[in-house]
Amino acid sequence: MTDVVRDPRALREYIEMAHRNRFSLGFVATMGALHEGHLSLVRRSVRENDRTIVSVYVNPLQFGVALDLERYQRVLEDDVALCSAARTDVVFAPSVRDMQPPGRATLVTLSGITDDFEGVHRPGHFDGVATIVATLFNLVRPHRAYFGQKDFQQAVVVRRMARDLQMPVDVVVCPIVRDADGLALSSRNAFLSDADRAEALRLPRALVAAERALLEDDASPAAVRALLADAMSSERDDVEMEYGDLVHPETLAPIHRLDGHGVLLGLLRVGSVRLLDNRVVASPGTPAWGD
Ligand code: PAF
């Protein structure tokens, strides 16, 4: 049975009880509209922890454009049913008033790793993410928190924040879940028409081609960047690669020679839908990423 908790004070009581009983706590932060990608995180948390808490909170702090915030799907009942089927213990669904009390003066800001990619295209976005995730970590006090690799830069930001602020939480980054055609699952996919979806597939295909060129044809990182741009170009004016790059998986700085791990990051805009994807690559002899 999954409890739905809306009041942060009630959540605190539950967390106190769980810590008193020495339960290990797993946490999955979401904005709802749950799909298999989220559920893979929830299932892993359930497997690895005594209790799992999932938050469902559409965070106004991380949306630059009011329209994106308005059109974000809100389907709490469905989300709770899915969490319940995945044996989540608590769904925490707080109000904006409780999470953003009037007069809030604190923002968590990271530098360097937020300067490029989503940081450029969505100014202020990572301040909103880091602030809300720090707030949620303080409320839930999880031992492990699970984030999806699809939002690679977000996962790097959360890991670094937890490390820099010495938060006692293990940030676990879980593999991307894809549809059969290769498109990474995202709540944004619901906004794609069939024709848009055919365009969207340029993104995962470009990343696979780039990985192959890098590892099998020994292409240089510069050639790989050109390949990404080429593979994502479309005859449609409203389809545009916002970025495609090969970067270091911790610093997100561009890689000029692959020695160890790298990550191919891509963002393709199809109409008004921004689609993210990535692939972690490794030079020969490098252990699997995350080992
Ligand atoms: O990835 C998301 O859904 C959000 O950015 C998160 C981590 C729940 C913070 O609001």
Short mmCIF file of C-alpha atoms and ligand atoms in Angstrom, two decimals:
data_model
loop_
_atom_site.label_atom_id
_atom_site.label_comp_id
_atom_site.label_asym_id
_atom_site.label_seq_id
_atom_site.Cartn_x
_atom_site.Cartn_y
_atom_site.Cartn_z
CA MET A 1 0.00 0.00 0.00
CA THR A 2 1.44 3.37 -1.03
CA ASP A 3 0.77 6.34 1.26
CA VAL A 4 0.28 9.71 -0.38
CA VAL A 5 1.76 12.42 1.82
CA ARG A 6 1.22 16.07 0.99
CA ASP A 7 2.36 17.82 4.14
CA PRO A 8 6.15 18.11 4.68
CA ARG A 9 5.60 17.78 8.46
CA ALA A 10 3.88 14.42 7.98
CA LEU A 11 6.74 13.34 5.73
CA ARG A 12 9.26 14.33 8.41
CA GLU A 13 7.41 12.10 10.93
CA TYR A 14 7.59 9.17 8.51
CA ILE A 15 11.29 9.77 7.89
CA GLU A 16 12.00 10.02 11.66
CA MET A 17 10.27 6.68 12.15
CA ALA A 18 12.22 5.10 9.26
CA HIS A 19 15.57 6.35 10.60
CA ARG A 20 14.69 5.18 14.15
CA ASN A 21 14.04 1.72 12.70
CA ARG A 22 17.32 1.86 10.76
CA PHE A 23 15.50 1.34 7.45
CA SER A 24 17.57 2.17 4.39
CA LEU A 25 15.77 4.85 2.37
CA GLY A 26 15.74 5.11 -1.41
CA PHE A 27 14.45 8.25 -3.10
CA VAL A 28 13.29 9.09 -6.63
CA ALA A 29 12.56 12.76 -7.38
CA THR A 30 10.09 13.30 -10.23
CA MET A 31 7.74 15.88 -11.67
CA GLY A 32 5.10 13.21 -12.27
CA ALA A 33 3.67 12.01 -15.61
CA LEU A 34 5.59 8.83 -14.84
CA HIS A 35 6.76 6.49 -17.61
CA GLU A 36 8.92 3.36 -17.77
CA GLY A 37 12.06 5.50 -17.41
CA HIS A 38 10.93 6.76 -13.98
CA LEU A 39 9.62 3.32 -13.04
CA SER A 40 13.02 1.74 -13.74
CA LEU A 41 14.44 4.07 -11.07
CA VAL A 42 11.63 3.26 -8.66
CA ARG A 43 12.04 -0.49 -9.14
CA ARG A 44 15.78 -0.28 -8.58
CA SER A 45 15.22 1.73 -5.40
CA VAL A 46 12.67 -0.82 -4.17
CA ARG A 47 15.18 -3.61 -4.83
CA GLU A 48 18.05 -1.88 -3.06
CA ASN A 49 16.35 -0.24 -0.05
CA ASP A 50 13.99 -1.08 2.82
CA ARG A 51 11.70 1.86 1.98
CA THR A 52 11.23 3.92 -1.18
CA ILE A 53 9.89 7.46 -1.38
CA VAL A 54 8.93 9.04 -4.71
CA SER A 55 8.31 12.78 -4.89
CA VAL A 56 5.92 14.23 -7.45
CA TYR A 57 6.38 17.96 -7.66
CA VAL A 58 6.29 20.19 -10.74
CA ASN A 59 8.94 22.67 -9.71
CA PRO A 60 8.20 26.23 -10.94
CA LEU A 61 11.76 27.27 -10.04
CA GLN A 62 13.26 25.27 -12.91
CA PHE A 63 10.96 26.47 -15.71
CA GLY A 64 12.07 29.57 -17.59
CA VAL A 65 9.07 29.70 -19.90
CA ALA A 66 5.67 29.89 -18.17
CA LEU A 67 4.11 27.96 -21.08
CA ASP A 68 6.31 24.90 -20.40
CA LEU A 69 5.21 24.96 -16.77
CA GLU A 70 1.54 25.26 -17.73
CA ARG A 71 1.61 22.48 -20.30
CA TYR A 72 3.44 20.03 -18.04
CA GLN A 73 1.09 17.06 -17.53
CA ARG A 74 -0.34 16.65 -14.02
CA VAL A 75 -1.74 13.16 -13.47
CA LEU A 76 -1.17 12.42 -9.79
CA GLU A 77 -3.77 9.62 -9.54
CA ASP A 78 -2.12 7.70 -12.40
CA ASP A 79 1.32 8.33 -10.92
CA VAL A 80 0.25 6.98 -7.54
CA ALA A 81 -1.24 3.86 -9.17
CA LEU A 82 2.04 3.21 -11.03
CA CYS A 83 4.11 3.80 -7.88
CA SER A 84 1.83 1.51 -5.94
CA ALA A 85 2.23 -1.27 -8.53
CA ALA A 86 6.00 -0.82 -8.24
CA ARG A 87 5.74 -1.18 -4.40
CA THR A 88 6.67 2.39 -3.49
CA ASP A 89 6.07 3.10 0.20
CA VAL A 90 5.37 6.83 0.03
CA VAL A 91 4.48 9.29 -2.72
CA PHE A 92 5.31 12.78 -1.50
CA ALA A 93 3.24 15.34 -3.42
CA PRO A 94 3.69 18.72 -1.73
CA SER A 95 2.09 22.02 -2.72
CA VAL A 96 4.05 24.88 -4.28
CA ARG A 97 3.25 26.92 -1.15
CA ASP A 98 4.91 24.34 1.10
CA MET A 99 7.98 23.99 -1.13
CA GLN A 100 8.37 27.67 -1.94
CA PRO A 101 7.22 29.60 1.11
CA PRO A 102 6.83 33.33 0.37
CA GLY A 103 10.08 35.18 0.95
CA ARG A 104 12.34 32.27 0.09
CA ALA A 105 15.86 33.77 -0.14
CA THR A 106 18.05 30.72 -0.76
CA LEU A 107 19.13 29.38 -4.13
CA VAL A 108 21.66 26.60 -4.71
CA THR A 109 23.90 27.59 -7.63
CA LEU A 110 26.67 25.53 -9.21
CA SER A 111 29.29 26.99 -11.49
CA GLY A 112 31.38 25.48 -14.31
CA ILE A 113 29.34 22.37 -15.03
CA THR A 114 26.22 24.51 -15.53
CA ASP A 115 27.85 27.02 -17.88
CA ASP A 116 27.13 25.13 -21.10
CA PHE A 117 24.44 22.98 -22.76
CA GLU A 118 21.14 23.19 -20.80
CA GLY A 119 22.71 25.95 -18.70
CA VAL A 120 22.95 28.17 -21.80
CA HIS A 121 19.66 27.19 -23.40
CA ARG A 122 17.65 27.35 -20.16
CA PRO A 123 19.21 30.08 -18.00
CA GLY A 124 18.51 29.56 -14.29
CA HIS A 125 17.23 26.02 -14.87
CA PHE A 126 19.91 24.29 -12.79
CA ASP A 127 19.53 26.78 -9.91
CA GLY A 128 15.92 25.63 -9.79
CA VAL A 129 16.82 21.94 -10.01
CA ALA A 130 19.63 22.09 -7.44
CA THR A 131 17.54 24.16 -5.02
CA ILE A 132 14.57 21.81 -5.13
CA VAL A 133 16.66 18.63 -5.02
CA ALA A 134 18.62 19.99 -2.01
CA THR A 135 15.30 20.83 -0.30
CA LEU A 136 13.94 17.35 -1.05
CA PHE A 137 17.17 15.68 0.16
CA ASN A 138 16.85 17.66 3.42
CA LEU A 139 13.26 16.51 3.88
CA VAL A 140 13.67 12.87 2.84
CA ARG A 141 17.26 12.30 4.10
CA PRO A 142 17.66 9.32 1.73
CA HIS A 143 20.59 6.94 1.79
CA ARG A 144 20.39 6.52 -1.98
CA ALA A 145 18.81 8.77 -4.61
CA TYR A 146 18.19 7.54 -8.16
CA PHE A 147 18.45 9.76 -11.24
CA GLY A 148 18.15 8.92 -14.93
CA GLN A 149 21.14 9.11 -17.27
CA LYS A 150 18.93 10.70 -19.93
CA ASP A 151 19.24 14.06 -18.14
CA PHE A 152 23.00 13.64 -18.02
CA GLN A 153 23.92 17.19 -17.07
CA GLN A 154 21.29 17.16 -14.32
CA ALA A 155 22.75 13.93 -12.90
CA VAL A 156 26.24 15.48 -12.92
CA VAL A 157 24.90 18.61 -11.19
CA VAL A 158 23.10 16.63 -8.47
CA ARG A 159 26.12 14.39 -7.85
CA ARG A 160 28.43 17.38 -7.56
CA MET A 161 26.05 19.29 -5.30
CA ALA A 162 25.76 16.30 -2.95
CA ARG A 163 29.54 15.91 -2.91
CA ASP A 164 30.33 19.63 -2.45
CA LEU A 165 27.74 20.09 0.31
CA GLN A 166 28.73 16.80 1.97
CA MET A 167 25.20 15.44 1.83
CA PRO A 168 25.17 11.86 3.13
CA VAL A 169 23.46 10.41 0.06
CA ASP A 170 24.68 8.10 -2.65
CA VAL A 171 23.51 9.51 -6.02
CA VAL A 172 22.90 6.52 -8.32
CA VAL A 173 22.67 7.20 -12.07
CA CYS A 174 20.54 4.62 -13.92
CA PRO A 175 20.58 3.69 -17.64
CA ILE A 176 18.36 5.34 -20.24
CA VAL A 177 15.17 3.44 -21.09
CA ARG A 178 14.27 3.54 -24.80
CA ASP A 179 11.25 2.73 -26.93
CA ALA A 180 11.67 -0.07 -29.49
CA ASP A 181 12.59 2.50 -32.19
CA GLY A 182 15.45 3.82 -30.03
CA LEU A 183 13.91 7.09 -28.81
CA ALA A 184 14.72 7.74 -25.15
CA LEU A 185 11.57 7.80 -23.01
CA SER A 186 10.52 11.27 -21.94
CA SER A 187 7.23 12.86 -20.91
CA ARG A 188 7.91 15.34 -23.76
CA ASN A 189 7.48 12.54 -26.36
CA ALA A 190 3.72 12.83 -25.84
CA PHE A 191 3.86 16.17 -27.70
CA LEU A 192 5.35 14.64 -30.88
CA SER A 193 3.18 13.90 -33.94
CA ASP A 194 4.11 10.83 -36.04
CA ALA A 195 6.03 13.07 -38.45
CA ASP A 196 7.82 14.75 -35.51
CA ARG A 197 8.75 11.40 -34.09
CA ALA A 198 10.39 10.35 -37.36
CA GLU A 199 12.50 13.55 -37.11
CA ALA A 200 13.21 12.94 -33.42
CA LEU A 201 14.84 9.60 -34.26
CA ARG A 202 17.71 11.54 -35.86
CA LEU A 203 18.98 12.12 -32.33
CA PRO A 204 19.56 8.54 -31.06
CA ARG A 205 20.70 7.49 -34.54
CA ALA A 206 23.24 10.32 -34.70
CA LEU A 207 24.61 9.32 -31.30
CA VAL A 208 24.97 5.66 -32.32
CA ALA A 209 26.71 6.68 -35.57
CA ALA A 210 29.04 9.00 -33.63
CA GLU A 211 29.94 6.26 -31.17
CA ARG A 212 30.69 3.88 -34.02
CA ALA A 213 32.84 6.46 -35.86
CA LEU A 214 34.77 7.18 -32.67
CA LEU A 215 35.39 3.61 -31.58
CA GLU A 216 35.44 1.61 -34.81
CA ASP A 217 36.73 4.12 -37.37
CA ASP A 218 39.01 5.98 -34.98
CA ALA A 219 37.40 9.31 -35.97
CA SER A 220 38.74 12.39 -34.19
CA PRO A 221 36.46 14.20 -31.69
CA ALA A 222 36.30 17.11 -34.17
CA ALA A 223 35.09 14.76 -36.92
CA VAL A 224 32.57 13.25 -34.49
CA ARG A 225 31.14 16.72 -33.73
CA ALA A 226 30.75 17.37 -37.47
CA LEU A 227 29.08 13.98 -37.90
CA LEU A 228 26.57 14.76 -35.11
CA ALA A 229 25.62 18.09 -36.72
CA ASP A 230 25.28 16.46 -40.11
CA ALA A 231 23.23 13.48 -38.88
CA MET A 232 20.80 15.76 -37.04
CA SER A 233 20.28 18.26 -39.84
CA SER A 234 16.82 18.20 -41.39
CA GLU A 235 14.99 19.79 -44.28
CA ARG A 236 12.41 21.02 -41.80
CA ASP A 237 13.15 24.56 -40.55
CA ASP A 238 11.69 23.83 -37.15
CA VAL A 239 14.06 20.89 -36.49
CA GLU A 240 17.36 22.04 -35.08
CA MET A 241 20.28 20.56 -33.18
CA GLU A 242 20.82 22.87 -30.21
CA TYR A 243 24.00 21.04 -29.29
CA GLY A 244 25.92 17.87 -30.07
CA ASP A 245 29.25 17.34 -28.39
CA LEU A 246 31.75 14.93 -26.90
CA VAL A 247 32.58 15.88 -23.31
CA HIS A 248 34.16 14.60 -20.13
CA PRO A 249 31.49 12.82 -18.02
CA GLU A 250 32.33 14.70 -14.80
CA THR A 251 33.52 18.15 -15.87
CA LEU A 252 31.45 18.32 -19.08
CA ALA A 253 34.44 20.01 -20.72
CA PRO A 254 34.98 19.23 -24.44
CA ILE A 255 37.21 16.23 -25.11
CA HIS A 256 39.92 16.59 -27.74
CA ARG A 257 41.29 13.05 -27.42
CA LEU A 258 39.29 10.16 -25.97
CA ASP A 259 41.32 8.54 -23.20
CA GLY A 260 39.00 6.85 -20.68
CA HIS A 261 35.32 7.83 -20.61
CA GLY A 262 33.52 10.43 -22.62
CA VAL A 263 29.89 11.24 -23.19
CA LEU A 264 28.22 12.15 -26.44
CA LEU A 265 25.56 14.73 -25.55
CA GLY A 266 22.82 15.78 -27.92
CA LEU A 267 19.79 18.00 -27.93
CA LEU A 268 17.45 18.09 -30.90
CA ARG A 269 14.53 20.52 -31.02
CA VAL A 270 11.58 19.25 -33.04
CA GLY A 271 8.98 22.02 -33.31
CA SER A 272 8.67 23.27 -29.75
CA VAL A 273 9.76 19.97 -28.18
CA ARG A 274 13.33 19.78 -26.88
CA LEU A 275 14.65 16.20 -26.82
CA LEU A 276 17.71 15.15 -24.84
CA ASP A 277 19.81 12.04 -25.30
CA ASN A 278 23.37 10.85 -24.71
CA ARG A 279 25.73 7.88 -24.92
CA VAL A 280 28.65 7.16 -22.66
CA VAL A 281 31.68 5.99 -24.64
CA ALA A 282 34.98 4.51 -23.49
CA SER A 283 38.37 4.12 -25.11
CA PRO A 284 39.54 0.48 -25.47
CA GLY A 285 40.50 -1.14 -22.17
CA THR A 286 38.51 1.31 -20.01
CA PRO A 287 36.17 -0.39 -17.49
CA ALA A 288 32.42 0.10 -17.96
CA TRP A 289 31.19 3.54 -16.84
CA GLY A 290 30.00 3.57 -13.24
CA ASP A 291 32.18 0.58 -12.20
O1 PAF B 1 14.23 15.39 -13.67
C1 PAF B 1 13.22 15.91 -13.13
O2 PAF B 1 12.10 15.44 -13.26
C2 PAF B 1 13.40 17.16 -12.28
O3 PAF B 1 14.39 17.99 -12.81
C3 PAF B 1 13.65 16.87 -10.79
C4 PAF B 1 14.95 16.11 -10.58
C5 PAF B 1 12.49 16.06 -10.23
C6 PAF B 1 13.75 18.18 -10.00
O4 PAF B 1 12.56 18.90 -10.07
#
